[in-house]
Amino acid sequence: MPRGMLRIYLGAAPGVGKTFTMLEEGRRRAERGADVVIGFVETHGRTETAAQIRDLEVVPRRSVTYRGSQFEEMDLDAVLARRPEIALVDELAHTNIPGSEHAKRWQDIETLLDAGIDVLSTVNVQHLESVNDVVQTITGVPQRETVPDAVVRAADQVELVDMAPDALRRRMAHGNIYKADKIDAALGNYFRVGNLTALRELALLWTADKVDEALRKYRDEHDITNVWEARERVVVAVTGGPEGDTLIRRAARIAARSQTGDLLAVHISRSDGLADADPARVERQRGLVESLGGTFHAVVGDDVPAALLDFARGANATQLVLGTSRRARWQRAVSEGIGTQVIAASGPIDVHMVTHSEAAGQRRLPLPKLTGGLTARRRWYGVAVSALGLPLLTFVLTLAEGHLDLSSELLLYLAAVVGVALVGGGYPAVLAAAMGTVLVNWFFTPPVRTFTIAEFDNLVALAVFVLVALAVAAVVDLSARRARQASRAQAEAEMLSALSRGVLGGERALDALLTQVRDAFGQDSVTLLERADGRWNVVGCAGGAPCVNLDEGDTDMPVTDTLHLVLRGRQLAASDRRVLAAFAAQAVVAMRQARLSAQAAEAAELAEGNKMRTALLAAVSHDLRTPLASIKAAATALRLPSVTLDAEDVAELHATIDESADQLSGLIDNLLDMSRLQTGAINPLRRTISLEEVVPAAIAGADRRNGWPSPEIQVEISEALPPVLTDPGLLERALANLVSNAVRHGGGAPVAIRASAHADRVEIRIVDTGPGISEPDRDRIFAPFQRLGDRPTGNGVGLGLAVARGFVETIGGMLEPEDTPGGGLTMVVSLPTARETVPLTAARPFPDAHTPSSR
């Protein structure tokens, strides 16, 4: 089934006529024979809008009850069952009432589209997610209902319903938008001329971007490469050189001449990675472009002019800004520059050549070093081979004199020069070529034993020999240099690849990153310094003693105005600083990430504290007041002289006071215990004990906490159990809370306490046969101030289980809930057994069963 088409009417503000226009389009299509229904339309009481509905079929709305009130929503199932060709659904960003099939109306519309139904809808620009914060800044009104931009951009058609601010205000003043009692407030706040103008500009710009996207799509689908000057677009080529800032600012001024002009910066990198720019400088230029409102793009291409023009044509650029060549005159004489090639092939794109201080003629470029590819040891080896090998070759050839002609002898000397070049590079090869020329001329060129050359052919042969020898030496040296550069590029790529994996995975802690920098560059120490209040502070360090200021290091890499990466050890070469800059930038990211994580943890701790205090106040307002009120009422009745009480009444009032005081004492104990747990003020004193020391006291403590005698408690603990290593006081408090909780929620049924040994642990089970707790709620019951269902089920502030788990974990144990066979809840306390057998404290008599009368 083909997907339906979505058409959205976009407006700058309420009242511009989006719904009116949508209904008008719906009626027009219905008059042409289309099956059109209204899924949901909100007229807001506007008579002109309501009049547009006329005879259009309206699908009845669905009534929803929420928090005691009735609401109406679109009946999605009814619209799907009706299956019209076109459905009109107003307010794309609307949030559905909880309990609906989808949270948002745009999700309902997606369902209709998937069913093959075309949809017409409406939305205001302030509801677009990307501009939501901008709209709040302009109007001061937060928009809680938003729709993702991708939903609107994916629409087949977006039509702007536009109206001038003054016309919209007149419509408001005439009562065509809001009721009379709201007009003055609206005109003085949201509907101010400045607000409406800014919102209108946002709507126009967003629609222009949507139109531009459609234009690019059309050009791509039809393979159109010619520039269509529908919009001014300025592309600036950035090499990463020092002239980049000048070119970017010049291009920004050109783009600013057109109010809707776009600025795009592009950096072309060669695929071999051997001749790349300083990444730190490229990153700074990226920031400059973005600060000027432009976008930065990185492109890989070996043919720089072709890659640059392909990007410009793909972006439908109208102007291209390049810097004048930095090459020297002799280099331009050998080959034309990139600028010349771009101008020749630019076609309709205007090309601006901008002069700058780094242009040729204003600075001199040094010639590349001839021996830059080999080490000094290799060059000395080449000199030695030249000094020993050429005399030896000459001696051998003099012995064979008369058997070889001059051309053969020249080839042998040329082979020797090539060998020297392979061993030692350029300079030794030049030396070998010079020595070979002298030796051939003296020993083998007629007339021999003189430097005179009698025949012109011999002169040509010697000249060619020298040129070939020098050419071979240059090629060999260049090959060695390229091999060394390729090896270094591979190592840099591996380092940067590891760095990028850490960046994407968020695994780069600052210390680990600094350690990697120290190891990669062979430094003694690496320190990240931050300047604050006129002094340098150490943010992070790897290695030996940190550098406390910039002067103590051998290499200083500025990252920002206040952050420097300082290395102590060997001095880094300029080529190493390029990779170091990438690590320095990531070090700053790691530092900021660590600080943000610390701030988030602090904020979470504060939020948890606020949550605790809020819950405490809510609990105190009811649960602590109840026993106090009972005590107050009973004491007042006892003191009133006008009230005559018999002995039974007095005893009952005394019992009420006693029970309420016990309840209040238990509540206060739990509050104090929770406070101690939250602040970490509990220091357990663990020793080896038997369970018989703790369980009876815990049962008595449960009675005191509940304020009434517990029902029958069945105790099943074997005397053969090994002793446990724990704090008896904390364990008693934890078990008392667990028993109290089991009695409260056991439904009056007996509660059992059982214990058993498993390997090196002892498990205590508090078993009830009450209603139990579902699996999803089991973690919630251990949260402070949490009572299942958030409804009071008796006395208490919901701290008992939280305190119990806190105490158990403090003494090295674990507390977990599990189902009771046949129904109910079992709390399992797992404690470590004592590793050494020590004399046990004398146990109190331990009853087989506990009943109210036995205590």
mmCIF file with all atom_site columns, N, CA and C in Angstrom, residues 543-566:
data_model
loop_
_atom_site.group_PDB
_atom_site.id
_atom_site.type_symbol
_atom_site.label_atom_id
_atom_site.label_alt_id
_atom_site.label_comp_id
_atom_site.label_asym_id
_atom_site.label_entity_id
_atom_site.label_seq_id
_atom_site.pdbx_PDB_ins_code
_atom_site.Cartn_x
_atom_site.Cartn_y
_atom_site.Cartn_z
_atom_site.occupancy
_atom_site.B_iso_or_equiv
_atom_site.pdbx_formal_charge
_atom_site.auth_seq_id
_atom_site.auth_comp_id
_atom_site.auth_asym_id
_atom_site.auth_atom_id
_atom_site.pdbx_PDB_model_num
ATOM 1  N N  . GLY A 1 543 ? 53.579 11.167 34.510 1.00 0.00 ? 543 GLY A N  1
ATOM 2  C CA . GLY A 1 543 ? 55.029 11.079 34.551 1.00 0.00 ? 543 GLY A CA 1
ATOM 3  C C  . GLY A 1 543 ? 55.574 11.564 35.874 1.00 0.00 ? 543 GLY A C  1
ATOM 4  N N  . GLY A 1 544 ? 56.769 12.185 35.812 1.00 0.00 ? 544 GLY A N  1
ATOM 5  C CA . GLY A 1 544 ? 57.442 12.651 37.012 1.00 0.00 ? 544 GLY A CA 1
ATOM 6  C C  . GLY A 1 544 ? 56.814 13.895 37.586 1.00 0.00 ? 544 GLY A C  1
ATOM 7  N N  . ALA A 1 545 ? 57.681 14.741 38.174 1.00 0.00 ? 545 ALA A N  1
ATOM 8  C CA . ALA A 1 545 ? 57.191 15.963 38.803 1.00 0.00 ? 545 ALA A CA 1
ATOM 9  C C  . ALA A 1 545 ? 56.531 16.860 37.758 1.00 0.00 ? 545 ALA A C  1
ATOM 10 N N  . PRO A 1 546 ? 55.344 17.410 38.054 1.00 0.00 ? 546 PRO A N  1
ATOM 11 C CA . PRO A 1 546 ? 54.664 18.257 37.072 1.00 0.00 ? 546 PRO A CA 1
ATOM 12 C C  . PRO A 1 546 ? 55.364 19.595 36.894 1.00 0.00 ? 546 PRO A C  1
ATOM 13 N N  . CYS A 1 547 ? 55.181 20.201 35.736 1.00 0.00 ? 547 CYS A N  1
ATOM 14 C CA . CYS A 1 547 ? 55.661 21.555 35.483 1.00 0.00 ? 547 CYS A CA 1
ATOM 15 C C  . CYS A 1 547 ? 54.648 22.528 36.067 1.00 0.00 ? 547 CYS A C  1
ATOM 16 N N  . VAL A 1 548 ? 55.089 23.395 36.947 1.00 0.00 ? 548 VAL A N  1
ATOM 17 C CA . VAL A 1 548 ? 54.168 24.318 37.607 1.00 0.00 ? 548 VAL A CA 1
ATOM 18 C C  . VAL A 1 548 ? 54.052 25.637 36.863 1.00 0.00 ? 548 VAL A C  1
ATOM 19 N N  . ASN A 1 549 ? 54.883 25.852 35.841 1.00 0.00 ? 549 ASN A N  1
ATOM 20 C CA . ASN A 1 549 ? 54.747 27.025 34.977 1.00 0.00 ? 549 ASN A CA 1
ATOM 21 C C  . ASN A 1 549 ? 55.299 26.681 33.605 1.00 0.00 ? 549 ASN A C  1
ATOM 22 N N  . LEU A 1 550 ? 55.117 27.583 32.659 1.00 0.00 ? 550 LEU A N  1
ATOM 23 C CA . LEU A 1 550 ? 55.504 27.309 31.273 1.00 0.00 ? 550 LEU A CA 1
ATOM 24 C C  . LEU A 1 550 ? 57.009 27.203 31.102 1.00 0.00 ? 550 LEU A C  1
ATOM 25 N N  . ASP A 1 551 ? 57.789 27.906 31.905 1.00 0.00 ? 551 ASP A N  1
ATOM 26 C CA . ASP A 1 551 ? 59.240 27.932 31.720 1.00 0.00 ? 551 ASP A CA 1
ATOM 27 C C  . ASP A 1 551 ? 59.895 26.614 32.091 1.00 0.00 ? 551 ASP A C  1
ATOM 28 N N  . GLU A 1 552 ? 59.239 25.780 32.880 1.00 0.00 ? 552 GLU A N  1
ATOM 29 C CA . GLU A 1 552 ? 59.853 24.531 33.306 1.00 0.00 ? 552 GLU A CA 1
ATOM 30 C C  . GLU A 1 552 ? 59.795 23.448 32.243 1.00 0.00 ? 552 GLU A C  1
ATOM 31 N N  . GLY A 1 553 ? 59.001 23.618 31.215 1.00 0.00 ? 553 GLY A N  1
ATOM 32 C CA . GLY A 1 553 ? 58.866 22.596 30.184 1.00 0.00 ? 553 GLY A CA 1
ATOM 33 C C  . GLY A 1 553 ? 59.769 22.850 28.999 1.00 0.00 ? 553 GLY A C  1
ATOM 34 N N  . ASP A 1 554 ? 59.970 21.801 28.213 1.00 0.00 ? 554 ASP A N  1
ATOM 35 C CA . ASP A 1 554 ? 60.756 21.919 26.982 1.00 0.00 ? 554 ASP A CA 1
ATOM 36 C C  . ASP A 1 554 ? 59.877 22.198 25.767 1.00 0.00 ? 554 ASP A C  1
ATOM 37 N N  . THR A 1 555 ? 58.602 21.822 25.847 1.00 0.00 ? 555 THR A N  1
ATOM 38 C CA . THR A 1 555 ? 57.666 22.078 24.750 1.00 0.00 ? 555 THR A CA 1
ATOM 39 C C  . THR A 1 555 ? 56.380 22.634 25.343 1.00 0.00 ? 555 THR A C  1
ATOM 40 N N  . ASP A 1 556 ? 55.912 23.727 24.793 1.00 0.00 ? 556 ASP A N  1
ATOM 41 C CA . ASP A 1 556 ? 54.679 24.380 25.258 1.00 0.00 ? 556 ASP A CA 1
ATOM 42 C C  . ASP A 1 556 ? 53.686 24.401 24.110 1.00 0.00 ? 556 ASP A C  1
ATOM 43 N N  . MET A 1 557 ? 52.515 23.779 24.310 1.00 0.00 ? 557 MET A N  1
ATOM 44 C CA . MET A 1 557 ? 51.477 23.749 23.288 1.00 0.00 ? 557 MET A CA 1
ATOM 45 C C  . MET A 1 557 ? 50.264 24.526 23.799 1.00 0.00 ? 557 MET A C  1
ATOM 46 N N  . PRO A 1 558 ? 50.079 25.777 23.336 1.00 0.00 ? 558 PRO A N  1
ATOM 47 C CA . PRO A 1 558 ? 48.881 26.526 23.754 1.00 0.00 ? 558 PRO A CA 1
ATOM 48 C C  . PRO A 1 558 ? 47.622 25.870 23.191 1.00 0.00 ? 558 PRO A C  1
ATOM 49 N N  . VAL A 1 559 ? 46.619 25.708 24.049 1.00 0.00 ? 559 VAL A N  1
ATOM 50 C CA . VAL A 1 559 ? 45.346 25.142 23.613 1.00 0.00 ? 559 VAL A CA 1
ATOM 51 C C  . VAL A 1 559 ? 44.284 26.234 23.544 1.00 0.00 ? 559 VAL A C  1
ATOM 52 N N  . THR A 1 560 ? 44.175 26.991 24.624 1.00 0.00 ? 560 THR A N  1
ATOM 53 C CA . THR A 1 560 ? 43.328 28.179 24.657 1.00 0.00 ? 560 THR A CA 1
ATOM 54 C C  . THR A 1 560 ? 44.138 29.288 25.320 1.00 0.00 ? 560 THR A C  1
ATOM 55 N N  . ASP A 1 561 ? 43.491 30.423 25.549 1.00 0.00 ? 561 ASP A N  1
ATOM 56 C CA . ASP A 1 561 ? 44.190 31.525 26.194 1.00 0.00 ? 561 ASP A CA 1
ATOM 57 C C  . ASP A 1 561 ? 44.608 31.171 27.621 1.00 0.00 ? 561 ASP A C  1
ATOM 58 N N  . THR A 1 562 ? 43.887 30.274 28.255 1.00 0.00 ? 562 THR A N  1
ATOM 59 C CA . THR A 1 562 ? 44.157 29.958 29.665 1.00 0.00 ? 562 THR A CA 1
ATOM 60 C C  . THR A 1 562 ? 44.656 28.536 29.884 1.00 0.00 ? 562 THR A C  1
ATOM 61 N N  . LEU A 1 563 ? 44.734 27.720 28.834 1.00 0.00 ? 563 LEU A N  1
ATOM 62 C CA . LEU A 1 563 ? 45.139 26.319 28.974 1.00 0.00 ? 563 LEU A CA 1
ATOM 63 C C  . LEU A 1 563 ? 46.344 26.033 28.088 1.00 0.00 ? 563 LEU A C  1
ATOM 64 N N  . HIS A 1 564 ? 47.388 25.426 28.679 1.00 0.00 ? 564 HIS A N  1
ATOM 65 C CA . HIS A 1 564 ? 48.587 25.053 27.937 1.00 0.00 ? 564 HIS A CA 1
ATOM 66 C C  . HIS A 1 564 ? 48.953 23.621 28.294 1.00 0.00 ? 564 HIS A C  1
ATOM 67 N N  . LEU A 1 565 ? 49.424 22.875 27.288 1.00 0.00 ? 565 LEU A N  1
ATOM 68 C CA . LEU A 1 565 ? 49.958 21.542 27.504 1.00 0.00 ? 565 LEU A CA 1
ATOM 69 C C  . LEU A 1 565 ? 51.482 21.655 27.478 1.00 0.00 ? 565 LEU A C  1
ATOM 70 N N  . VAL A 1 566 ? 52.116 21.317 28.602 1.00 0.00 ? 566 VAL A N  1
ATOM 71 C CA . VAL A 1 566 ? 53.558 21.508 28.760 1.00 0.00 ? 566 VAL A CA 1
ATOM 72 C C  . VAL A 1 566 ? 54.225 20.147 28.871 1.00 0.00 ? 566 VAL A C  1
#
